Short mmCIF file of C-alpha atoms in Angstrom, two decimals:
data_model
loop_
_atom_site.label_atom_id
_atom_site.label_comp_id
_atom_site.label_asym_id
_atom_site.label_seq_id
_atom_site.Cartn_x
_atom_site.Cartn_y
_atom_site.Cartn_z
CA MET A 332 5.20 -24.90 -1.77
CA ALA A 333 2.01 -24.13 0.40
CA ALA A 334 1.11 -27.29 1.50
CA PRO A 335 -2.81 -27.96 -0.08
CA VAL A 336 -4.85 -26.73 1.71
CA ALA A 337 -8.22 -28.14 3.95
CA LEU A 338 -11.28 -25.83 3.26
CA GLY A 339 -12.18 -24.33 7.46
CA ARG A 340 -10.19 -24.13 10.89
CA ASP A 341 -7.96 -27.32 9.13
CA ILE A 342 -6.28 -24.53 7.26
CA CYS A 343 -4.65 -23.17 10.87
CA SER A 344 -3.60 -26.04 11.76
CA LEU A 345 -1.86 -27.10 8.41
CA ALA A 346 2.02 -25.55 9.21
CA ARG A 347 2.61 -23.49 6.01
CA ILE A 348 6.20 -23.29 4.19
CA PHE A 349 8.08 -19.86 5.58
CA VAL A 350 11.02 -19.68 3.27
CA GLY A 351 14.12 -17.68 3.83
CA ILE A 352 16.18 -16.47 1.73
CA SER A 353 19.52 -17.08 3.51
CA SER A 354 21.78 -15.66 1.43
CA HIS A 355 22.21 -11.66 -0.18
CA LEU A 356 20.74 -11.45 -2.72
CA PRO A 357 23.24 -9.56 -5.09
CA LEU A 358 23.12 -5.87 -4.74
CA THR A 359 21.66 -6.28 -7.58
CA PRO A 360 20.30 -9.26 -9.15
CA SER A 361 21.43 -9.19 -12.65
CA THR A 362 25.19 -8.99 -12.14
CA SER A 363 25.13 -12.75 -12.14
CA PHE A 364 23.26 -12.76 -15.99
CA HIS A 365 26.10 -10.06 -17.24
CA THR A 366 28.96 -13.39 -16.57
CA GLY A 367 27.11 -16.22 -17.94
CA VAL A 368 26.63 -19.49 -16.99
CA VAL A 369 28.11 -19.71 -13.99
CA PHE A 370 25.82 -18.36 -11.47
CA SER A 371 23.07 -19.89 -12.42
CA SER A 372 24.21 -23.68 -11.62
CA THR A 373 24.25 -23.11 -8.46
CA PRO A 374 21.69 -22.31 -7.11
CA SER A 375 21.92 -20.25 -3.15
CA SER A 376 19.98 -22.24 -0.52
CA ILE A 377 16.67 -21.94 0.19
CA THR A 378 15.49 -22.55 4.39
CA VAL A 379 11.78 -23.94 4.53
CA THR A 380 10.74 -23.38 7.67
CA ASP A 381 7.79 -24.61 9.40
CA GLU A 382 6.53 -21.46 10.70
CA PRO A 383 3.61 -20.08 9.04
CA ASP A 384 3.54 -17.35 6.62
CA THR A 385 1.84 -14.19 7.25
CA LEU A 386 -1.31 -13.92 4.43
CA PHE A 387 -1.41 -10.40 3.36
CA GLN A 388 -5.00 -9.36 2.22
CA LYS A 389 -3.37 -6.47 0.08
CA VAL A 390 -0.47 -4.67 -0.47
CA SER A 391 -0.75 -1.54 -1.83
CA VAL A 392 1.95 0.20 -3.75
CA LEU A 393 1.77 3.62 -4.08
CA VAL A 394 5.50 6.03 -6.36
CA LYS A 395 5.37 9.58 -5.62
CA GLY A 396 8.71 11.74 -7.76
CA HIS A 397 8.34 14.63 -9.70
CA ASP A 398 8.58 13.12 -13.81
CA ARG A 399 5.90 11.06 -15.26
CA ALA A 400 7.51 9.50 -17.47
CA VAL A 401 9.71 7.63 -14.94
CA LEU A 402 6.48 6.73 -13.13
CA ASN A 403 5.25 5.21 -16.09
CA SER A 404 8.08 3.02 -16.96
CA TYR A 405 8.59 2.77 -13.58
CA GLU A 406 4.74 0.90 -13.58
CA PHE A 407 5.23 -0.57 -16.21
CA PHE A 408 8.43 -2.48 -14.75
CA ALA A 409 6.63 -3.06 -12.03
CA THR A 410 3.29 -4.59 -12.76
CA MET A 411 5.25 -7.02 -15.06
CA ALA A 412 7.33 -8.52 -12.65
CA ALA A 413 3.96 -9.71 -10.52
CA LYS A 414 3.05 -10.61 -13.07
CA GLU A 415 5.88 -12.96 -13.59
CA LEU A 416 5.92 -13.56 -10.10
CA GLY A 417 2.39 -14.87 -10.32
CA ILE A 418 1.12 -12.09 -7.35
CA THR A 419 -2.58 -11.17 -9.04
CA LEU A 420 -2.56 -6.81 -9.61
CA ASP A 421 -5.72 -5.72 -7.82
CA LYS A 422 -5.84 -2.08 -9.17
CA VAL A 423 -2.96 -0.04 -10.51
CA PHE A 424 -3.80 3.50 -10.79
CA GLU A 425 -2.45 7.08 -10.98
CA PRO A 426 -3.56 9.20 -8.15
CA PRO A 427 -4.42 12.89 -8.99
CA LYS A 428 -1.47 15.14 -9.32
CA ASP A 429 0.46 17.30 -6.33
CA ILE A 430 1.64 21.29 -7.45
CA GLU A 431 3.16 23.04 -4.22
CA ARG A 432 3.77 26.82 -5.69
CA LEU A 433 6.20 29.35 -3.54
CA THR A 434 5.90 32.39 -4.93
CA LEU A 435 9.41 34.09 -3.35
CA LEU A 436 11.23 37.21 -3.67
CA LYS A 437 12.77 37.53 -6.46
CA SER A 438 15.20 40.18 -5.91
CA ILE A 439 18.03 40.36 -2.62
CA HIS A 440 17.34 43.25 -0.78
CA ILE A 441 13.61 45.74 -1.64
CA TYR A 442 11.90 45.49 -5.00
CA LYS A 443 8.87 44.07 -3.33
CA LYS A 444 6.67 44.57 -6.88
CA HIS A 445 8.40 42.23 -8.46
CA ARG A 446 8.58 38.81 -7.63
CA VAL A 447 9.27 35.22 -9.01
CA GLN A 448 7.17 31.54 -8.31
CA TYR A 449 8.41 28.14 -8.44
CA GLU A 450 5.75 25.29 -8.10
CA MET A 451 6.82 21.52 -6.99
CA ARG A 452 5.27 19.00 -9.26
CA THR A 453 4.02 15.40 -7.55
CA HIS A 454 2.96 12.70 -9.64
CA TYR A 455 1.81 9.44 -7.88
CA ARG A 456 1.32 5.93 -9.04
CA CYS A 457 -0.89 2.83 -7.37
CA ILE A 458 0.08 -0.76 -7.75
CA GLU A 459 -3.07 -2.64 -5.85
CA LEU A 460 -1.16 -6.45 -4.87
CA SER A 461 -4.39 -8.37 -3.52
CA HIS A 462 -4.30 -12.05 -2.40
CA VAL A 463 -0.01 -11.96 -1.58
CA THR A 464 1.63 -14.42 1.51
CA GLY A 465 4.54 -13.52 3.49
CA SER A 466 7.71 -14.46 2.09
CA THR A 467 6.28 -13.36 -1.88
CA ALA A 468 5.83 -9.79 -0.37
CA GLN A 469 9.63 -10.12 1.29
CA VAL A 470 10.60 -11.36 -2.31
CA TYR A 471 8.99 -9.15 -4.35
CA LEU A 472 8.82 -6.00 -2.57
CA GLU A 473 12.73 -6.59 -2.40
CA TYR A 474 13.15 -6.47 -5.74
CA ILE A 475 11.26 -3.60 -6.37
CA GLN A 476 12.97 -1.32 -4.10
CA ARG A 477 16.14 -2.06 -5.15
CA ASN A 478 15.45 -1.68 -8.37
CA LEU A 479 13.86 2.43 -7.51
CA THR A 480 14.30 4.68 -9.42
CA GLU A 481 16.79 7.93 -8.41
CA GLY A 482 13.98 11.00 -7.35
CA VAL A 483 11.76 8.60 -6.99
CA ALA A 484 10.08 8.15 -3.37
CA MET A 485 7.34 4.77 -2.50
CA GLU A 486 5.54 4.11 -0.08
CA VAL A 487 3.50 0.41 1.46
CA THR A 488 0.83 -0.42 3.23
CA LYS A 489 0.09 -4.15 4.45
CA THR A 490 -2.94 -5.93 5.39
CA ALA A 491 -1.88 -8.64 7.22
CA MET A 492 -4.67 -10.49 7.96
CA GLU A 493 -4.77 -12.60 11.41
CA LYS A 494 -6.96 -14.64 13.38
CA VAL A 495 -8.33 -14.07 16.62
CA PRO A 496 -5.76 -15.20 19.57
CA ASP A 497 -7.22 -18.52 22.71
CA HIS A 498 -7.77 -15.42 24.84
CA ILE A 499 -10.41 -13.49 22.16
CA LEU A 500 -12.21 -16.29 21.57
CA GLU A 501 -14.60 -17.11 24.77
CA SER A 502 -14.92 -13.93 28.25
CA MET A 503 -13.06 -15.09 31.12
CA TRP A 504 -15.52 -14.10 33.52
CA LYS A 505 -18.53 -17.47 32.74
CA ASP A 506 -16.46 -19.13 34.96
CA GLN A 507 -16.87 -17.15 38.09
CA PRO A 508 -20.51 -15.56 37.61
CA THR A 509 -20.95 -14.12 41.54
CA ASP A 510 -16.86 -13.00 41.28
CA ASP A 511 -18.69 -8.79 40.00
CA LYS A 512 -14.70 -7.31 40.39
CA PRO A 513 -15.45 -3.57 41.55
CA SER A 514 -13.14 -1.34 38.93
CA GLN A 515 -10.80 0.65 40.09
CA MET B 278 37.21 -11.82 -37.68
CA ALA B 279 37.66 -7.81 -36.15
CA ALA B 280 34.25 -7.98 -35.18
CA HIS B 281 33.08 -11.76 -33.27
CA THR B 282 36.88 -11.40 -31.36
CA SER B 283 34.72 -7.54 -30.23
CA LYS B 284 32.07 -9.25 -29.13
CA ALA B 285 33.39 -12.59 -27.61
CA PHE B 286 35.78 -9.51 -25.47
CA LEU B 287 32.29 -7.65 -24.76
CA SER B 288 30.56 -10.71 -23.51
CA LEU B 289 33.56 -11.04 -20.14
CA GLY B 290 33.47 -8.88 -17.74
CA GLN B 291 36.71 -7.31 -18.06
CA ILE B 292 38.60 -6.53 -21.63
CA ASN B 293 42.05 -6.85 -21.64
CA GLY B 294 43.44 -5.36 -24.19
CA PRO B 295 45.58 -7.00 -25.50
CA GLY B 296 49.76 -4.68 -24.01
CA LEU B 297 47.91 -2.34 -23.09
CA GLY B 298 46.48 -3.25 -19.79
CA LEU B 299 43.18 -3.37 -18.06
CA TYR B 300 40.12 -0.89 -19.19
CA SER B 301 36.96 -1.10 -16.16
CA SER B 302 35.07 1.02 -17.85
CA LEU B 303 33.37 -0.61 -20.37
CA SER B 304 33.24 2.77 -23.27
CA ARG B 305 36.65 3.24 -23.51
CA VAL B 306 37.31 -0.10 -25.56
CA THR B 307 41.00 -0.54 -26.86
CA TYR B 308 41.17 -2.25 -30.60
CA ALA B 309 44.16 -2.94 -31.69
CA THR B 310 43.41 -3.51 -35.05
CA ALA B 311 40.81 -1.25 -35.40
CA PRO B 312 42.00 2.51 -36.11
CA SER B 313 38.86 4.71 -37.29
CA THR B 314 39.02 7.02 -39.94
CA ASN B 315 35.80 8.47 -39.53
CA THR B 316 36.78 10.84 -36.99
CA PHE B 317 39.28 13.22 -36.61
CA THR B 318 40.47 14.02 -32.63
CA GLY B 319 43.18 16.32 -33.96
CA ASN B 320 46.35 15.69 -32.13
CA LYS B 321 47.10 18.07 -29.41
CA GLY B 322 50.88 19.31 -31.37
CA PHE B 323 52.28 17.43 -33.52
CA PRO B 324 55.70 15.18 -31.60
CA ASP B 325 57.02 15.91 -35.01
CA LYS B 326 57.37 19.33 -33.85
CA GLY B 327 60.23 20.70 -33.50
CA LYS B 328 59.65 22.47 -30.72
CA ARG B 329 59.40 21.01 -27.47
CA GLY B 330 58.06 22.78 -25.13
CA PRO B 331 58.28 22.69 -21.31
CA PHE B 332 55.66 20.19 -21.31
CA VAL B 333 54.40 17.98 -24.39
CA ARG B 334 51.43 16.42 -24.38
CA LYS B 335 50.90 12.79 -25.19
CA PRO B 336 49.35 12.11 -28.67
CA ARG B 337 45.07 11.59 -27.81
CA ARG B 338 44.39 8.52 -29.45
CA ASP B 339 41.25 8.01 -30.93
CA ALA B 340 37.68 7.44 -30.25
CA GLY B 341 38.20 4.86 -31.90
CA GLU B 342 33.93 3.12 -33.85
CA PRO B 343 31.33 3.60 -30.88
CA ARG B 344 30.65 0.36 -29.82
CA THR B 345 26.96 -0.02 -31.83
CA GLU B 346 28.08 0.00 -34.59
CA LYS B 347 28.93 -3.45 -33.93
CA MET B 348 25.50 -5.26 -31.92
CA ALA B 349 24.32 -8.15 -33.79
CA VAL B 350 20.07 -6.95 -33.38
CA ASP B 351 20.36 -10.09 -31.59
CA GLN B 352 22.49 -9.62 -29.42
CA ASP B 353 21.67 -9.92 -24.95
CA TRP B 354 20.63 -6.13 -24.33
CA THR B 355 20.93 -8.27 -20.57
CA ALA B 356 24.63 -7.94 -20.89
CA VAL B 357 25.06 -4.69 -22.31
CA TYR B 358 23.26 -2.94 -19.48
CA PRO B 359 23.49 -5.74 -16.59
CA ALA B 360 22.74 -3.29 -13.91
CA ALA B 361 21.35 1.10 -13.37
CA ALA B 362 23.79 3.18 -14.55
CA SER B 363 23.80 6.53 -16.92
CA PHE B 364 22.35 6.71 -20.53
CA ARG B 365 25.77 6.07 -22.79
CA ALA B 366 25.60 7.41 -26.45
CA ASP B 367 27.55 4.90 -27.24
CA SER B 368 26.21 1.79 -26.25
CA VAL B 369 22.65 2.59 -27.20
CA PRO B 370 21.70 1.28 -30.68
CA LEU B 371 18.64 4.10 -30.50
CA PRO B 372 18.35 6.57 -32.44
CA VAL B 373 17.72 8.67 -29.43
CA ARG B 374 16.50 12.46 -29.60
CA MET B 375 16.07 15.21 -26.47
CA GLY B 376 16.59 17.95 -25.33
CA TYR B 377 15.10 21.76 -26.60
CA PRO B 378 15.21 22.07 -30.69
CA PRO B 379 17.36 25.33 -31.43
CA GLU B 380 15.99 27.14 -34.10
CA GLY B 381 14.50 26.34 -37.08
CA GLY B 382 16.29 22.96 -36.41
CA VAL B 383 16.07 19.19 -34.68
CA HIS B 384 15.96 18.09 -31.29
CA PRO B 385 20.05 17.66 -30.51
CA ALA B 386 21.22 14.01 -30.91
CA LYS B 387 22.61 11.24 -28.14
CA LYS B 388 25.59 12.01 -28.56
CA GLY B 389 27.40 14.08 -25.56
CA ASN B 390 23.54 14.87 -24.91
CA LEU B 391 23.66 16.34 -21.14
CA GLU B 392 19.56 16.27 -20.74
CA LEU B 393 19.27 12.08 -22.16
CA ILE B 394 22.31 11.12 -19.47
CA LYS B 395 20.00 12.87 -16.60
CA ILE B 396 17.07 11.85 -16.90
CA PRO B 397 17.38 8.37 -14.86
CA ASN B 398 16.67 5.20 -18.01
CA PHE B 399 14.88 1.27 -17.84
CA LEU B 400 17.40 0.41 -20.31
CA HIS B 401 18.87 -2.45 -17.45
CA LEU B 402 15.31 -3.85 -16.76
CA THR B 403 14.21 -4.34 -20.49
CA PRO B 404 11.44 -7.20 -20.47
CA ALA B 405 13.51 -9.93 -20.98
CA ALA B 406 15.99 -8.78 -17.57
CA ILE B 407 12.69 -8.81 -16.07
CA LYS B 408 11.62 -11.99 -17.10
CA LYS B 409 15.38 -13.59 -16.00
CA HIS B 410 15.70 -11.86 -12.10
CA CYS B 411 11.86 -13.22 -11.86
CA GLU B 412 13.06 -16.54 -13.20
CA ALA B 413 15.40 -16.98 -10.12
CA LEU B 414 13.24 -14.70 -7.75
CA LYS B 415 10.38 -17.97 -8.11
CA PRO B 416 12.01 -20.29 -5.90
CA PHE B 417 11.59 -18.01 -3.59
CA CYS B 418 7.72 -17.60 -3.49
CA THR B 419 5.23 -19.60 -1.81
CA GLU B 420 1.88 -19.87 -3.50
CA TRP B 421 -1.55 -18.37 -1.94
CA PRO B 422 -3.83 -20.86 0.07
CA SER B 423 -6.17 -22.48 -2.60
CA ALA B 424 -8.56 -21.68 -0.10
CA LEU B 425 -9.22 -18.38 0.73
CA ASP B 426 -9.83 -16.47 -3.20
CA THR B 427 -12.38 -15.02 -1.41
CA ASP B 428 -12.95 -11.45 1.00
CA ALA B 429 -15.68 -13.48 2.19
CA LYS B 430 -13.40 -16.67 2.76
CA CYS B 431 -10.57 -14.55 4.64
CA ASP B 432 -12.58 -12.34 6.46
CA GLU B 433 -14.22 -15.49 8.42
CA HIS B 434 -11.02 -17.11 8.86
CA PHE B 435 -8.94 -14.37 9.50
CA PRO B 436 -11.37 -11.32 11.25
CA ILE B 437 -8.64 -8.72 12.58
CA LYS B 438 -6.55 -6.67 9.79
CA MET B 439 -3.27 -5.30 11.11
CA GLU B 440 -1.80 -2.42 8.56
CA SER B 441 1.47 -0.67 9.35
CA THR B 442 2.48 1.74 6.89
CA ASP B 443 6.17 0.69 5.73
CA TYR B 444 8.11 4.70 3.87
CA VAL B 445 12.00 4.14 0.64
CA SER B 446 12.98 7.66 0.56
CA ALA B 447 15.92 8.71 -0.03
CA GLY B 448 17.58 11.27 2.80
CA MET B 449 19.52 11.14 4.81
CA SER B 450 18.66 8.62 7.10
CA VAL B 451 16.33 5.48 6.36
CA ARG B 452 14.27 5.72 8.90
CA ASN B 453 10.59 7.34 9.00
CA PRO B 454 8.92 8.04 12.35
CA SER B 455 5.78 7.20 10.76
CA ALA B 456 7.22 4.34 9.62
CA ARG B 457 5.34 2.66 13.89
CA ILE B 458 1.86 3.42 13.15
CA VAL B 459 -0.15 0.59 13.38
CA ASN B 460 -3.89 0.17 12.56
CA LEU B 461 -5.83 -2.72 13.89
CA LYS B 462 -9.77 -2.63 11.95
CA VAL B 463 -12.28 -6.08 13.48
CA LYS B 464 -15.71 -6.27 12.85
CA LEU B 465 -17.37 -6.65 15.95
CA SER B 466 -19.84 -9.27 14.05
CA SER B 467 -16.85 -11.60 14.35
CA LEU B 468 -16.00 -11.19 17.90
CA ASN B 469 -18.03 -13.20 20.53
CA LEU B 470 -20.11 -10.90 21.91
CA ASP B 471 -23.90 -10.76 23.49
CA ASP B 472 -25.62 -7.71 23.21
CA HIS B 473 -24.15 -6.09 26.83
CA ALA B 474 -21.43 -6.32 25.90
CA ARG B 475 -21.46 -5.35 22.22
CA LYS B 476 -23.12 -1.77 23.69
CA LYS B 477 -21.05 -1.84 26.32
CA MET B 478 -18.04 -2.00 23.87
CA LEU B 479 -19.68 0.41 21.46
CA LYS B 480 -19.72 2.99 24.49
CA LEU B 481 -16.14 2.55 25.81
CA VAL B 482 -14.81 2.39 22.48
CA GLY B 483 -16.72 6.04 20.59
CA LYS B 484 -15.75 7.33 18.15
CA ARG B 485 -13.16 3.91 16.65
CA TYR B 486 -16.47 2.02 15.59
CA CYS B 487 -17.59 2.84 12.10
CA LYS B 488 -21.64 2.43 11.99
CA ALA B 489 -21.77 2.00 8.22
CA THR B 490 -19.10 -0.69 8.39
CA GLY B 491 -19.37 -2.47 11.89
CA ILE B 492 -15.72 -2.01 11.79
CA LEU B 493 -13.49 -1.61 14.66
CA THR B 494 -9.78 0.27 14.30
CA ILE B 495 -7.91 1.46 16.92
CA THR B 496 -4.76 2.84 16.22
CA ALA B 497 -2.15 2.44 17.97
CA ASP B 498 1.52 5.31 17.52
CA SER B 499 2.55 5.90 21.25
CA CYS B 500 5.47 3.32 21.03
CA PRO B 501 8.51 3.48 19.19
CA PHE B 502 8.45 0.13 17.41
CA ARG B 503 5.81 -0.94 15.58
CA GLN B 504 6.28 -4.56 17.18
CA GLN B 505 5.60 -3.27 20.40
CA ASN B 506 2.84 -0.51 18.43
CA THR B 507 1.03 -4.08 17.41
CA ASP B 508 1.59 -6.11 20.77
CA TYR B 509 -0.33 -2.90 22.34
CA ALA B 510 -3.10 -3.10 19.82
CA MET B 511 -3.61 -5.92 20.76
CA TYR B 512 -3.21 -6.20 23.97
CA LEU B 513 -6.46 -3.32 24.26
CA LEU B 514 -9.02 -5.28 21.99
CA THR B 515 -8.09 -8.04 24.87
CA VAL B 516 -9.15 -5.29 26.99
CA LEU B 517 -11.49 -4.01 25.42
CA TYR B 518 -13.59 -7.32 24.91
CA HIS B 519 -12.91 -8.79 28.44
CA GLU B 520 -14.85 -5.46 30.95
CA SER B 521 -17.33 -5.33 28.40
CA TRP B 522 -17.86 -8.59 28.96
CA LYS B 523 -17.69 -7.46 32.88
CA THR B 524 -21.01 -5.88 34.98
CA GLU B 525 -20.30 -3.61 37.16
CA PRO B 526 -22.78 -3.15 39.78
CA TRP B 527 -22.57 1.45 39.00
CA GLU B 528 -24.63 -0.52 35.19
CA ALA B 529 -27.89 -0.30 36.80
CA THR B 530 -27.89 2.29 37.19
CA LYS B 531 -28.37 3.45 33.57
CA THR B 532 -31.19 6.03 32.53
CA THR B 533 -33.42 6.34 29.69
CA ALA B 534 -30.87 9.43 28.65
CA ASP B 535 -28.28 6.70 28.56
CA VAL B 536 -30.13 4.22 25.91
CA GLU B 537 -28.58 4.27 22.69
CA GLU B 538 -31.38 3.19 19.97
CA TYR B 539 -34.66 4.19 20.99
CA SER B 540 -37.88 1.59 22.35
CA TRP B 541 -41.34 2.95 22.57
CA GLU B 542 -42.33 0.62 25.16
CA ASN B 543 -42.98 2.42 28.01
CA SER B 544 -41.89 5.36 27.12
CA PRO B 545 -43.92 8.77 27.33
CA SER B 546 -44.73 8.30 23.88
CA GLN B 547 -47.03 4.61 24.07
CA ASN B 548 -48.53 6.50 27.58
CA ASN B 549 -49.65 9.34 25.56
CA ILE B 550 -51.69 7.91 23.02
CA LEU B 551 -53.21 4.92 24.06
CA ASP B 552 -54.40 8.00 26.80
CA THR B 553 -55.53 10.02 24.57
CA LEU B 554 -57.18 7.05 22.88
CA VAL B 555 -59.49 5.57 25.64
CA ARG B 556 -60.71 9.06 26.32
CA MET B 557 -61.41 8.77 22.53
CA ARG B 558 -63.26 5.90 22.77
CA VAL B 559 -66.99 6.41 24.22
CA ALA B 560 -67.04 8.73 26.78
CA GLY B 561 -69.09 7.07 28.93
CA GLU B 562 -68.03 3.14 29.31
CA GLU B 563 -65.82 2.99 32.16
CA GLU B 564 -62.33 1.44 31.67
CA VAL B 565 -61.85 -1.92 31.15
CA GLU B 566 -58.77 -3.06 31.54
CA GLY B 567 -58.25 -5.17 28.29
CA VAL B 568 -58.63 -2.45 26.42
CA ARG B 569 -54.80 -0.84 26.84
CA GLU B 570 -53.43 -4.85 25.61
CA GLU B 571 -56.22 -4.42 22.93
CA LEU B 572 -55.94 -0.94 21.52
CA LEU B 573 -51.65 -2.07 21.17
CA GLY B 574 -52.72 -5.10 18.87
CA ARG B 575 -54.20 -3.16 16.38
CA ARG B 576 -52.70 -2.10 13.32
CA GLU B 577 -53.02 2.37 13.55
CA VAL B 578 -51.47 2.29 17.17
CA GLN B 579 -48.29 -0.34 15.52
CA GLU B 580 -47.68 1.77 12.44
CA TYR B 581 -47.58 5.19 14.72
CA LYS B 582 -45.65 2.54 17.07
CA ASP B 583 -43.02 2.38 13.85
CA SER B 584 -43.18 6.02 12.88
CA VAL B 585 -42.65 7.49 16.03
CA THR B 586 -38.95 4.90 16.44
CA ARG B 587 -38.00 5.44 12.96
CA LEU B 588 -38.11 9.30 13.91
CA LYS B 589 -36.73 9.04 17.54
CA ASN B 590 -33.59 6.77 15.56
CA GLU B 591 -33.16 8.55 11.92
CA GLY B 592 -33.99 12.24 13.09
CA GLU B 593 -36.40 13.89 10.61
CA SER B 594 -35.92 14.08 7.68
CA GLU B 595 -38.31 13.73 4.69
CA SER B 596 -40.02 10.71 4.44
CA THR B 597 -40.09 9.62 7.77
CA MET B 598 -42.07 12.68 9.26
CA LEU B 599 -43.88 11.56 5.68
CA GLN B 600 -44.49 8.17 7.72
CA TYR B 601 -45.76 9.68 10.35
CA ARG B 602 -48.09 11.68 9.53
CA GLU B 603 -49.09 9.23 7.44
CA ALA B 604 -49.61 6.62 10.21
CA VAL B 605 -51.31 9.62 12.54
CA LYS B 606 -53.54 10.20 10.28
CA LYS B 607 -54.68 6.46 10.01
CA VAL B 608 -54.59 5.89 14.22
CA PHE B 609 -57.85 9.60 14.11
CA ASN B 610 -58.94 8.57 11.32
CA LEU B 611 -58.75 11.62 8.98
#
């Protein structure tokens, strides 16, 4: 996996391993186990490239659904998957639900005093992961999303870390002290 | 023996009913050996009766024992539910009840229960299944570099943060136009800026800078693709940086109204207080050059300076007004 890193600027110089999923993940990752021994002995080919891996300081997964019990189960699944894959869980919490209410006329014609009320409840669950690499995030998110329950939506907010690019390190006008370009 | 062979059949993907053709669905298992005795489905029209109508339905086969009777306690559940599937009462050996109970009764049982079929189940994602999946996925993951264990170290080496959001939902289209929005966050202290550059940058950037946290946020959403927006945000940052280092000729016309922070030196407040004190000192004495400097050095005058600066910069509040009052009292020995 990642080569051992030393402190300081050396982090940028060491090539991080980028693991690509060259073989197509099956539709549901579990079908291979159903048929038994055959698949486990032939591993899918893993390509390792020198391209540096993106680093995510925080990955926030927000799931929305109409049924709280379904979200409970999904949270259990997601947290367990994160633990098994070795991803640190920052916090798992439940934002308060939203209720959207409508008041409509009960009858198609007249009868204004008789109405009917509907409401739509949206429950939320937020799972925050911290310090995830790009490959791990890709694997975990694909696994989570393929097993996303019907009727449940997801928003994933990723915060990627980057170094200050070379052209912003120093002012470019330092070499031309007398050249005062007027703005156009 | 029958149970053993049926289990062996079950572990394979498909079941070949002996001599009866292929059946792809697991629930419609045919056992050539065991006819059921407890479920009496009632054959439609005894074929032995003399009267034959225009159509005679084939006699309905008995459903047979549910599979749950033959399941062992230590079976491999991941083989029963390998993928997401709706609830099958005959495949789940749990006494589940669901639904509104009739008056004086209990919740309806699982056989033929539509409520159980409607709700999404997680029978294919038991802890054993999750462990198996993660075992297979582990080789594709990489480890986080151990040197970046705290947020402070991350900020020190990688100060630029790019935030973007992905959306997953069922609908007519997979795309979500909000996915193109990119937020670029930088702490200004991590950029190489001198005093003039910093002030100019703050003026250029305006509301995008948060004073409390010291973070500059650039939101790019004008392009249709996320990659384009990230490139544009980086371009904006580059331009801001280099423009703030430049000193234009018209910047020399900066007035006191344009300054960001109030400075007391050479301000009307300083002149006023010094004039007042000089006049208070001795009415008849001639003015000496060094009097003003001497007065400036006095502690009360310094305290007055601090209180006025604080008042102008932070605005009026209980503490600032109190401080000003104390300073004035001390200066005039009240």
